[in-house]
Every structure is written in C-alpha cells, then in structure tokens.
Amino acid sequence: MTRPTRREFLRRLTASALAAPVVGSLGSCTAKAGQGGTTDDDLGPIEKDLSLYLWSDYLADTTVPEFEREFGVRVTVDTYESNEEMAAKLIAGASGYDVVLPSSYLFPLFHANRLALPLNRKYLGNWSNVAPLFVNPSWDPGNRISVPWAWGTTGIAYRRDLVDAPPTSWAVFHDARYRGKMTMLDDYRDVIGSFLKFRGRSLNSVDPSELEQAKADALAAKPNLKAYLSGPVKSQLIAGDVVIAQLWNGDASQAIAEQPEIGFVVPEEGSMIFADALVVLANAPHKRAAHEFLNYILRPEVAAAISDKTGYGSANQAAVPLTRAKVPYPTEADLARLEYQTDLGGGAELWDRIWTEIKSG
Ligand code: N2P
C-alpha cells in the first residue's frame, strides 16, 4: 500500500475528518439494536492461532499459557507503550493482529478508520460480569466493539527514602533538586495533559494559548528530566536511579511490589483517568479465537489474576472480591478530580507539533 503523507496520516490519527458518518457506518453492518448492538455473524470454528497487540505489562503470567492449554490455540503477544504507537501501526496498514487494547479516547479514531469488528455477544457468555461503570460507556455505546479491561489514573511514583517530601503537585517536575532523577511518560497526552491540569485547564484543551503555556511548562521541566519513559521506568525506580516518575497507578503498584519504598500520588491539581478495552480488529485473521479470548478474560478468576499482577482496577465486577488488592471503583469525589481523555479532533495537529517541539527543544 502507498504510505500516507505526514499530513494525511495526522488527519487520520484524529477522528475529526471522518467523524460524522462513524455511527452510521457501524450501523450498516449487521448490528442489531437491543442486544448490545452486536453482530450475529457466525464466526465458524475456533482457529489455531491468535495474535494479541497489547500495552506492556498488562497480563498475569498465567493468562496466556492457560488460554493456550484450554483452547488449543497458539498465542503471540506484541506490546506497545502508547496508544499513538499502536494506532500509527494499525493505520499504516499493519495486519495480522486480532486483538488490541486502546484507551477510551481512541474510539472515535477506531470508528473513523473502520478498525474495529462489531462483537458477537453470542460468543461472550460471561458478559454479565462487567461492572456497571463500564456497561454502555460514552465511548462505546452499547459496548458494540469492545470488552472493558481495566481502568487507572496517571500520577507520580516516588522513592520515599530518596526524596525530601512526597510530591503533591505536577510542579515537582520544575524542582531542580531532583534534576536528572526524574522522568515523565513518553506519552504526549500525559505530558502535555498534566501541565494543562497544573494550570487548572482541561487535559483535553485545544486552546492555542493554553497549549502554549503547557509547552512552556514542559520545556521548563525538561532540563530536570532524565528521560521520557513509560513502562520501562519501573526498573530504574526500583534501582533508585530515578526517584520521581510520572507513571500510571498500576505500573507503580508493580514497582511497589518489588520495592516498598516507592509511593504513588495523584497530584492535587487533578489528573487523568483512563479505561482501556479489548477490541477485535476488523481485519483480524482469527475472529472466533479472538472472541473466545475476550470471553475468557471476562471470567472472574482470569480478570482477578490480571488485576492482582498488574495493579490496575478491573472492569470485571465479579473479579473484584477475588483480588487481593481490591482496587475500589472511583467515587464521585475521585471522579471530580479526574478527567477522561477525549479525542482532540482538529486540535491533534497542534498537540503533535507542540510535542515535537518539546521533545526536540
Ligand atoms: C499498562 C499501562 C496502561 C496504561 N502497563 C495506560 N492506558
């Protein structure tokens, strides 16, 4: 296939250009109202292989081997460190993957690029285990294309034994005391978003002057940073080479499990809450095996093992009593401080430019 130009690529990386026909286009598939809007296509017998493309460190050790044993399916797992890394690969034409795990703000993009397969609820007998918070969510009305996986927040992980006081604000990244020992996520939505929050703005702002201020704040923090690093920062936190890291709560819990001196806070200015959900790709080569995997994940004990290993809150309500951590669902008060990311629409180009300037600045 011909490679899209950068401009075209960016246009496709936002849902804005194609947003209008989105719902209609899915509706024209075999979607049926009243049954969660899923397709009723028969998917045939289960295939021998399954290819997963997931966020890193998001599975229990047993998740894949036990599925392979029980279903006689060979599973390959490829991982990514950001939504944009995954989306760019899919939009550039990657094929062969069956299941991906986008965050909720990516759904308009998935619709606009026709990436998702409407699910067949007939194969998802464990569906009723999903927590009410994730049934019929705004990002996927009727749960037509996704099975919710986990939710979490972005905050700051820190070494209690190696900092003067626990950080409370995104301003800590401006604190030269920790120069060279701090990291922020390699994720433009998280970095720019947190500096927008720092100034009391929405982390979905596309206002040029607010974004200009966020860029200035990010550039002021940059000399203090060792790197922009996502999941892989955990080993550096554990070793003490990094003492303060912008990080997702579950990845922080994974590090805490190995180094109890690590703490985690959601800054007082507020932060991001995310929900990640499994999607079967429209061009998935193994659609039946993909559905079986989604249904397997919906088992309480399978979801509980994932939550215990990864530290993320499970979207599976039946799993929560089985977990050791029992991550509680966010309360109204929590939600008042947290904000879901949404698609940036026409603002994505400006965000992308600012991120390029921050990284090269
Ligand atoms: C998994 C990180 C997922 C967090 N390691 C962001 N959705």
Tab-separated table of C-alpha atoms and ligand atoms in Angstrom:
chain	number	residue	atom	x	y	z
A	1	MET	CA	0.000	0.000	0.000
A	2	THR	CA	1.131	3.577	-0.523
A	3	ARG	CA	2.262	5.315	2.617
A	4	PRO	CA	0.107	8.255	3.675
A	5	THR	CA	1.772	11.670	3.750
A	6	ARG	CA	2.507	13.018	7.223
A	7	ARG	CA	-0.364	15.460	6.936
A	8	GLU	CA	-2.787	12.804	5.786
A	9	PHE	CA	-1.511	10.486	8.475
A	10	LEU	CA	-2.130	13.074	11.181
A	11	ARG	CA	-5.568	13.735	9.778
A	12	ARG	CA	-6.340	10.054	10.077
A	13	LEU	CA	-4.862	9.921	13.573
A	14	THR	CA	-7.733	12.134	14.663
A	15	ALA	CA	-11.304	11.245	14.153
A	16	SER	CA	-12.341	14.738	13.147
A	17	ALA	CA	-12.181	14.448	9.389
A	18	LEU	CA	-14.314	11.347	9.256
A	19	ALA	CA	-16.276	11.696	12.443
A	20	ALA	CA	-19.738	12.348	11.039
A	21	PRO	CA	-20.505	9.025	9.335
A	22	VAL	CA	-18.983	6.978	12.147
A	23	VAL	CA	-22.062	5.714	13.884
A	24	GLY	CA	-23.942	5.246	10.656
A	25	SER	CA	-21.168	3.190	9.155
A	26	LEU	CA	-21.221	0.733	12.015
A	27	GLY	CA	-24.977	0.716	11.959
A	28	SER	CA	-24.887	-0.511	8.414
A	29	CYS	CA	-23.106	-3.692	9.478
A	30	THR	CA	-25.185	-6.474	10.898
A	31	ALA	CA	-25.676	-4.587	14.148
A	32	LYS	CA	-28.875	-5.335	15.985
A	33	ALA	CA	-30.426	-2.912	18.419
A	34	GLY	CA	-31.493	-4.242	21.797
A	35	GLN	CA	-28.799	-6.913	22.086
A	36	GLY	CA	-25.949	-4.587	22.857
A	37	GLY	CA	-25.897	-3.730	19.176
A	38	THR	CA	-23.618	-6.609	18.295
A	39	THR	CA	-23.365	-8.540	15.081
A	40	ASP	CA	-24.832	-12.026	14.823
A	41	ASP	CA	-22.478	-13.324	12.131
A	42	ASP	CA	-21.417	-16.905	12.728
A	43	LEU	CA	-17.657	-16.990	13.186
A	44	GLY	CA	-17.089	-20.650	12.399
A	45	PRO	CA	-14.791	-22.998	14.325
A	46	ILE	CA	-12.019	-21.685	16.563
A	47	GLU	CA	-8.755	-21.064	14.716
A	48	LYS	CA	-5.369	-22.461	15.786
A	49	ASP	CA	-3.655	-19.117	16.344
A	50	LEU	CA	-4.311	-15.770	17.986
A	51	SER	CA	-2.281	-12.580	17.802
A	52	LEU	CA	-2.582	-10.002	20.573
A	53	TYR	CA	-1.197	-6.456	20.433
A	54	LEU	CA	-1.407	-5.028	23.975
A	55	TRP	CA	0.005	-2.404	26.334
A	56	SER	CA	3.140	-3.771	28.015
A	57	ASP	CA	2.919	-5.375	31.478
A	58	TYR	CA	-0.841	-5.790	31.349
A	59	LEU	CA	-1.219	-9.591	31.768
A	60	ALA	CA	-0.855	-12.116	34.562
A	61	ASP	CA	1.785	-14.791	33.981
A	62	THR	CA	-0.938	-17.428	33.680
A	63	THR	CA	-3.301	-15.510	31.361
A	64	VAL	CA	-1.919	-16.632	28.018
A	65	PRO	CA	-0.492	-20.101	28.857
A	66	GLU	CA	-3.773	-21.243	30.429
A	67	PHE	CA	-5.782	-19.960	27.466
A	68	GLU	CA	-3.438	-21.783	25.068
A	69	ARG	CA	-3.764	-25.024	27.016
A	70	GLU	CA	-7.517	-24.929	27.392
A	71	PHE	CA	-8.378	-23.802	23.865
A	72	GLY	CA	-5.532	-25.397	21.904
A	73	VAL	CA	-4.619	-22.028	20.402
A	74	ARG	CA	-1.078	-20.674	19.894
A	75	VAL	CA	-0.960	-17.080	21.083
A	76	THR	CA	1.571	-14.413	20.162
A	77	VAL	CA	1.750	-11.193	22.173
A	78	ASP	CA	3.238	-7.983	20.834
A	79	THR	CA	3.310	-4.890	23.079
A	80	TYR	CA	3.239	-1.108	22.815
A	81	GLU	CA	3.959	1.784	25.170
A	82	SER	CA	1.404	4.299	23.937
A	83	ASN	CA	-1.933	4.497	22.176
A	84	GLU	CA	-0.352	6.536	19.419
A	85	GLU	CA	2.348	3.924	18.777
A	86	MET	CA	-0.345	1.271	18.369
A	87	ALA	CA	-2.711	3.423	16.306
A	88	ALA	CA	0.051	4.591	13.981
A	89	LYS	CA	0.985	0.995	13.261
A	90	LEU	CA	-2.602	-0.035	12.523
A	91	ILE	CA	-3.338	2.994	10.382
A	92	ALA	CA	-0.114	2.452	8.425
A	93	GLY	CA	-1.628	-0.896	7.426
A	94	ALA	CA	-0.258	-3.457	9.907
A	95	SER	CA	-2.130	-6.694	9.501
A	96	GLY	CA	-2.090	-9.999	11.313
A	97	TYR	CA	-3.192	-8.709	14.702
A	98	ASP	CA	-6.506	-9.938	16.101
A	99	VAL	CA	-6.968	-8.055	19.361
A	100	VAL	CA	-5.783	-4.635	20.555
A	101	LEU	CA	-6.345	-2.699	23.765
A	102	PRO	CA	-6.931	1.016	23.133
A	103	SER	CA	-7.845	3.621	25.730
A	104	SER	CA	-11.315	5.107	25.518
A	105	TYR	CA	-10.246	8.343	23.791
A	106	LEU	CA	-9.126	6.332	20.765
A	107	PHE	CA	-12.587	5.027	19.933
A	108	PRO	CA	-13.585	7.864	17.570
A	109	LEU	CA	-10.339	7.207	15.723
A	110	PHE	CA	-11.088	3.490	15.545
A	111	HIS	CA	-14.538	4.251	14.144
A	112	ALA	CA	-13.244	6.799	11.653
A	113	ASN	CA	-10.702	4.332	10.320
A	114	ARG	CA	-13.095	1.363	10.471
A	115	LEU	CA	-10.594	-0.586	12.552
A	116	ALA	CA	-12.969	-2.488	14.835
A	117	LEU	CA	-15.164	-5.528	14.307
A	118	PRO	CA	-18.678	-5.360	15.815
A	119	LEU	CA	-18.673	-8.035	18.507
A	120	ASN	CA	-20.933	-11.058	18.518
A	121	ARG	CA	-22.432	-11.300	22.018
A	122	LYS	CA	-23.338	-14.938	21.330
A	123	TYR	CA	-19.685	-15.811	21.995
A	124	LEU	CA	-19.450	-13.629	25.106
A	125	GLY	CA	-21.443	-15.625	27.646
A	126	ASN	CA	-19.514	-14.088	30.556
A	127	TRP	CA	-20.548	-10.563	29.584
A	128	SER	CA	-22.702	-10.037	32.696
A	129	ASN	CA	-19.567	-9.829	34.874
A	130	VAL	CA	-18.775	-6.337	33.573
A	131	ALA	CA	-19.051	-3.594	36.219
A	132	PRO	CA	-21.944	-1.125	35.717
A	133	LEU	CA	-19.477	1.742	35.299
A	134	PHE	CA	-18.317	0.119	32.057
A	135	VAL	CA	-21.648	-1.035	30.651
A	136	ASN	CA	-22.822	1.199	27.815
A	137	PRO	CA	-19.975	3.708	28.268
A	138	SER	CA	-19.967	7.005	26.385
A	139	TRP	CA	-17.012	5.907	24.246
A	140	ASP	CA	-18.690	2.712	23.045
A	141	PRO	CA	-22.487	2.968	23.314
A	142	GLY	CA	-23.992	-0.493	23.667
A	143	ASN	CA	-20.468	-1.961	24.053
A	144	ARG	CA	-20.680	-2.791	20.375
A	145	ILE	CA	-16.999	-3.067	19.667
A	146	SER	CA	-15.229	-3.537	22.975
A	147	VAL	CA	-14.906	-5.507	26.181
A	148	PRO	CA	-13.680	-3.293	29.025
A	149	TRP	CA	-10.406	-4.440	30.567
A	150	ALA	CA	-9.106	-2.089	33.241
A	151	TRP	CA	-9.119	1.467	34.419
A	152	GLY	CA	-6.485	3.577	36.082
A	153	THR	CA	-5.023	7.000	36.677
A	154	THR	CA	-1.844	8.867	35.895
A	155	GLY	CA	0.077	10.161	38.890
A	156	ILE	CA	3.553	10.421	40.341
A	157	ALA	CA	5.565	7.491	41.665
A	158	TYR	CA	8.388	8.459	44.010
A	159	ARG	CA	11.038	6.937	46.264
A	160	ARG	CA	10.039	7.758	49.837
A	161	ASP	CA	13.569	7.101	51.013
A	162	LEU	CA	15.218	9.278	48.371
A	163	VAL	CA	13.081	12.459	48.254
A	164	ASP	CA	12.745	15.179	50.899
A	165	ALA	CA	8.944	15.062	50.929
A	166	PRO	CA	6.273	13.267	48.937
A	167	PRO	CA	5.349	15.268	45.830
A	168	THR	CA	1.849	16.737	45.817
A	169	SER	CA	1.793	18.759	42.607
A	170	TRP	CA	2.780	18.446	38.970
A	171	ALA	CA	5.122	21.348	39.870
A	172	VAL	CA	7.613	18.809	41.237
A	173	PHE	CA	8.948	18.391	37.704
A	174	HIS	CA	10.138	22.002	37.938
A	175	ASP	CA	12.097	21.252	41.114
A	176	ALA	CA	15.802	21.327	40.245
A	177	ARG	CA	16.662	19.418	43.444
A	178	TYR	CA	15.820	16.217	41.602
A	179	ARG	CA	17.493	17.160	38.330
A	180	GLY	CA	18.453	14.127	36.296
A	181	LYS	CA	16.497	11.766	38.566
A	182	MET	CA	13.004	12.376	37.285
A	183	THR	CA	11.137	11.050	34.274
A	184	MET	CA	7.839	11.763	32.584
A	185	LEU	CA	5.868	9.327	30.456
A	186	ASP	CA	6.775	9.025	26.794
A	187	ASP	CA	3.189	9.879	26.010
A	188	TYR	CA	2.131	13.256	24.679
A	189	ARG	CA	-1.376	13.072	26.120
A	190	ASP	CA	0.056	12.511	29.596
A	191	VAL	CA	2.882	15.060	29.484
A	192	ILE	CA	1.002	17.963	27.910
A	193	GLY	CA	-2.187	16.919	29.708
A	194	SER	CA	-0.565	17.057	33.138
A	195	PHE	CA	0.805	20.554	32.560
A	196	LEU	CA	-2.639	21.681	31.396
A	197	LYS	CA	-4.024	20.279	34.676
A	198	PHE	CA	-1.226	22.052	36.565
A	199	ARG	CA	-2.659	25.360	35.295
A	200	GLY	CA	-6.232	24.339	36.089
A	201	ARG	CA	-7.122	23.616	32.465
A	202	SER	CA	-8.805	20.626	30.861
A	203	LEU	CA	-6.356	17.957	29.787
A	204	ASN	CA	-8.286	17.875	26.516
A	205	SER	CA	-7.773	21.570	25.803
A	206	VAL	CA	-7.127	22.581	22.214
A	207	ASP	CA	-6.932	26.280	23.093
A	208	PRO	CA	-3.694	27.571	21.499
A	209	SER	CA	-2.744	29.876	24.379
A	210	GLU	CA	-3.356	27.175	26.996
A	211	LEU	CA	-1.279	24.766	24.938
A	212	GLU	CA	1.458	27.387	24.565
A	213	GLN	CA	1.596	27.643	28.378
A	214	ALA	CA	1.696	23.831	28.708
A	215	LYS	CA	4.554	23.733	26.249
A	216	ALA	CA	6.450	26.379	28.243
A	217	ASP	CA	5.873	24.375	31.430
A	218	ALA	CA	7.002	21.151	29.774
A	219	LEU	CA	10.124	22.848	28.407
A	220	ALA	CA	10.885	24.268	31.862
A	221	ALA	CA	10.670	20.732	33.286
A	222	LYS	CA	12.736	19.126	30.564
A	223	PRO	CA	16.238	20.021	31.886
A	224	ASN	CA	15.288	18.219	35.113
A	225	LEU	CA	14.269	15.027	33.347
A	226	LYS	CA	16.434	12.002	32.782
A	227	ALA	CA	14.125	10.839	30.011
A	228	TYR	CA	10.607	10.491	28.724
A	229	LEU	CA	9.991	6.879	29.624
A	230	SER	CA	6.808	4.863	30.132
A	231	GLY	CA	6.529	1.267	31.441
A	232	PRO	CA	10.292	0.585	31.336
A	233	VAL	CA	10.908	3.229	34.021
A	234	LYS	CA	9.890	0.705	36.679
A	235	SER	CA	13.310	-0.947	36.895
A	236	GLN	CA	15.008	2.459	37.311
A	237	LEU	CA	12.632	3.416	40.114
A	238	ILE	CA	13.308	0.096	41.810
A	239	ALA	CA	17.071	0.621	41.445
A	240	GLY	CA	16.798	4.221	42.712
A	241	ASP	CA	18.313	5.773	39.578
A	242	VAL	CA	15.001	7.558	39.137
A	243	VAL	CA	13.373	8.972	42.292
A	244	ILE	CA	10.299	10.679	40.819
A	245	ALA	CA	8.406	9.412	37.784
A	246	GLN	CA	5.155	10.332	36.141
A	247	LEU	CA	3.502	6.935	35.938
A	248	TRP	CA	0.222	5.048	35.699
A	249	ASN	CA	-1.057	3.688	39.021
A	250	GLY	CA	-0.904	0.002	38.111
A	251	ASP	CA	2.632	0.170	36.771
A	252	ALA	CA	3.521	1.988	40.009
A	253	SER	CA	1.944	-0.868	42.019
A	254	GLN	CA	4.036	-3.362	40.078
A	255	ALA	CA	7.168	-1.437	41.094
A	256	ILE	CA	5.942	-1.150	44.710
A	257	ALA	CA	5.584	-4.943	44.825
A	258	GLU	CA	9.351	-5.139	44.328
A	259	GLN	CA	10.423	-2.019	46.228
A	260	PRO	CA	8.172	-0.991	49.148
A	261	GLU	CA	9.893	2.407	49.433
A	262	ILE	CA	8.026	3.514	46.316
A	263	GLY	CA	4.905	5.614	46.878
A	264	PHE	CA	2.295	6.907	44.439
A	265	VAL	CA	0.189	10.086	44.471
A	266	VAL	CA	-2.404	11.678	42.247
A	267	PRO	CA	-1.423	15.370	42.259
A	268	GLU	CA	-3.725	17.878	43.924
A	269	GLU	CA	-4.462	19.684	40.639
A	270	GLY	CA	-6.076	16.504	39.351
A	271	SER	CA	-5.189	14.051	36.662
A	272	MET	CA	-6.291	11.649	34.013
A	273	ILE	CA	-8.478	8.577	34.440
A	274	PHE	CA	-8.394	6.036	31.679
A	275	ALA	CA	-10.377	2.998	30.684
A	276	ASP	CA	-8.737	0.507	28.343
A	277	ALA	CA	-10.837	-2.003	26.441
A	278	LEU	CA	-10.264	-5.022	24.205
A	279	VAL	CA	-11.198	-4.585	20.561
A	280	VAL	CA	-11.213	-7.230	17.823
A	281	LEU	CA	-9.832	-5.762	14.620
A	282	ALA	CA	-11.994	-5.674	11.502
A	283	ASN	CA	-9.207	-7.428	9.592
A	284	ALA	CA	-8.432	-9.953	12.350
A	285	PRO	CA	-7.416	-13.283	10.820
A	286	HIS	CA	-8.736	-15.233	13.844
A	287	LYS	CA	-12.067	-13.708	14.761
A	288	ARG	CA	-13.511	-16.709	16.614
A	289	ALA	CA	-10.355	-17.256	18.692
A	290	ALA	CA	-10.397	-13.527	19.440
A	291	HIS	CA	-13.951	-13.752	20.762
A	292	GLU	CA	-13.033	-16.798	22.859
A	293	PHE	CA	-10.152	-14.824	24.339
A	294	LEU	CA	-12.439	-11.903	25.202
A	295	ASN	CA	-14.887	-14.277	26.855
A	296	TYR	CA	-12.022	-15.936	28.750
A	297	ILE	CA	-10.900	-12.528	30.041
A	298	LEU	CA	-14.462	-11.968	31.256
A	299	ARG	CA	-14.121	-14.918	33.675
A	300	PRO	CA	-13.849	-13.560	37.222
A	301	GLU	CA	-10.771	-15.593	38.177
A	302	VAL	CA	-8.907	-14.697	34.984
A	303	ALA	CA	-9.655	-10.984	35.410
A	304	ALA	CA	-8.758	-11.152	39.121
A	305	ALA	CA	-5.348	-12.659	38.359
A	306	ILE	CA	-4.689	-9.845	35.869
A	307	SER	CA	-5.716	-7.172	38.365
A	308	ASP	CA	-3.520	-8.683	41.082
A	309	LYS	CA	-0.486	-8.918	38.838
A	310	THR	CA	-0.821	-5.531	37.127
A	311	GLY	CA	-2.244	-3.401	39.948
A	312	TYR	CA	-4.963	-1.949	37.741
A	313	GLY	CA	-8.631	-1.815	38.712
A	314	SER	CA	-10.597	-4.498	36.923
A	315	ALA	CA	-13.579	-3.631	34.760
A	316	ASN	CA	-14.901	-7.041	35.802
A	317	GLN	CA	-17.057	-6.581	38.878
A	318	ALA	CA	-17.219	-10.294	39.634
A	319	ALA	CA	-13.408	-10.301	39.783
A	320	VAL	CA	-13.039	-7.652	42.477
A	321	PRO	CA	-13.917	-9.852	45.506
A	322	LEU	CA	-11.388	-12.420	44.251
A	323	THR	CA	-8.493	-9.952	44.066
A	324	ARG	CA	-6.019	-9.358	46.855
A	325	ALA	CA	-5.739	-5.623	46.171
A	326	LYS	CA	-9.495	-4.959	45.799
A	327	VAL	CA	-8.890	-1.695	43.908
A	328	PRO	CA	-12.121	0.225	44.612
A	329	TYR	CA	-14.046	1.817	41.778
A	330	PRO	CA	-13.638	5.611	41.684
A	331	THR	CA	-16.140	7.534	43.768
A	332	GLU	CA	-17.937	10.689	42.658
A	333	ALA	CA	-15.363	12.677	44.655
A	334	ASP	CA	-12.498	10.908	42.864
A	335	LEU	CA	-14.107	11.492	39.505
A	336	ALA	CA	-14.398	15.215	40.269
A	337	ARG	CA	-10.575	15.433	40.328
A	338	LEU	CA	-10.055	13.119	37.394
A	339	GLU	CA	-10.774	13.676	33.751
A	340	TYR	CA	-11.159	11.187	30.901
A	341	GLN	CA	-9.130	11.991	27.814
A	342	THR	CA	-11.174	12.614	24.711
A	343	ASP	CA	-10.347	12.717	21.025
A	344	LEU	CA	-8.613	16.018	20.174
A	345	GLY	CA	-10.347	16.426	16.834
A	346	GLY	CA	-8.833	19.213	14.786
A	347	GLY	CA	-6.560	20.106	17.708
A	348	ALA	CA	-4.431	16.984	17.287
A	349	GLU	CA	-2.151	18.631	14.770
A	350	LEU	CA	-1.295	21.435	17.203
A	351	TRP	CA	-0.706	18.933	20.019
A	352	ASP	CA	1.540	16.892	17.771
A	353	ARG	CA	3.547	19.973	16.769
A	354	ILE	CA	3.960	21.031	20.382
A	355	TRP	CA	5.069	17.543	21.404
A	356	THR	CA	7.663	17.539	18.617
A	357	GLU	CA	8.894	20.928	19.848
A	358	ILE	CA	9.061	19.704	23.443
A	359	LYS	CA	10.979	16.575	22.542
A	360	SER	CA	13.422	18.349	20.267
A	361	GLY	CA	13.602	21.522	22.417
B	1	N2P	C1	-0.152	-0.831	31.085
B	1	N2P	C2	-0.316	0.639	31.017
B	1	N2P	C3	-1.619	1.090	30.519
B	1	N2P	C4	-1.861	2.439	30.964
B	1	N2P	N1	1.137	-1.172	31.520
B	1	N2P	C5	-2.391	3.417	30.019
B	1	N2P	N2	-3.624	3.132	29.446
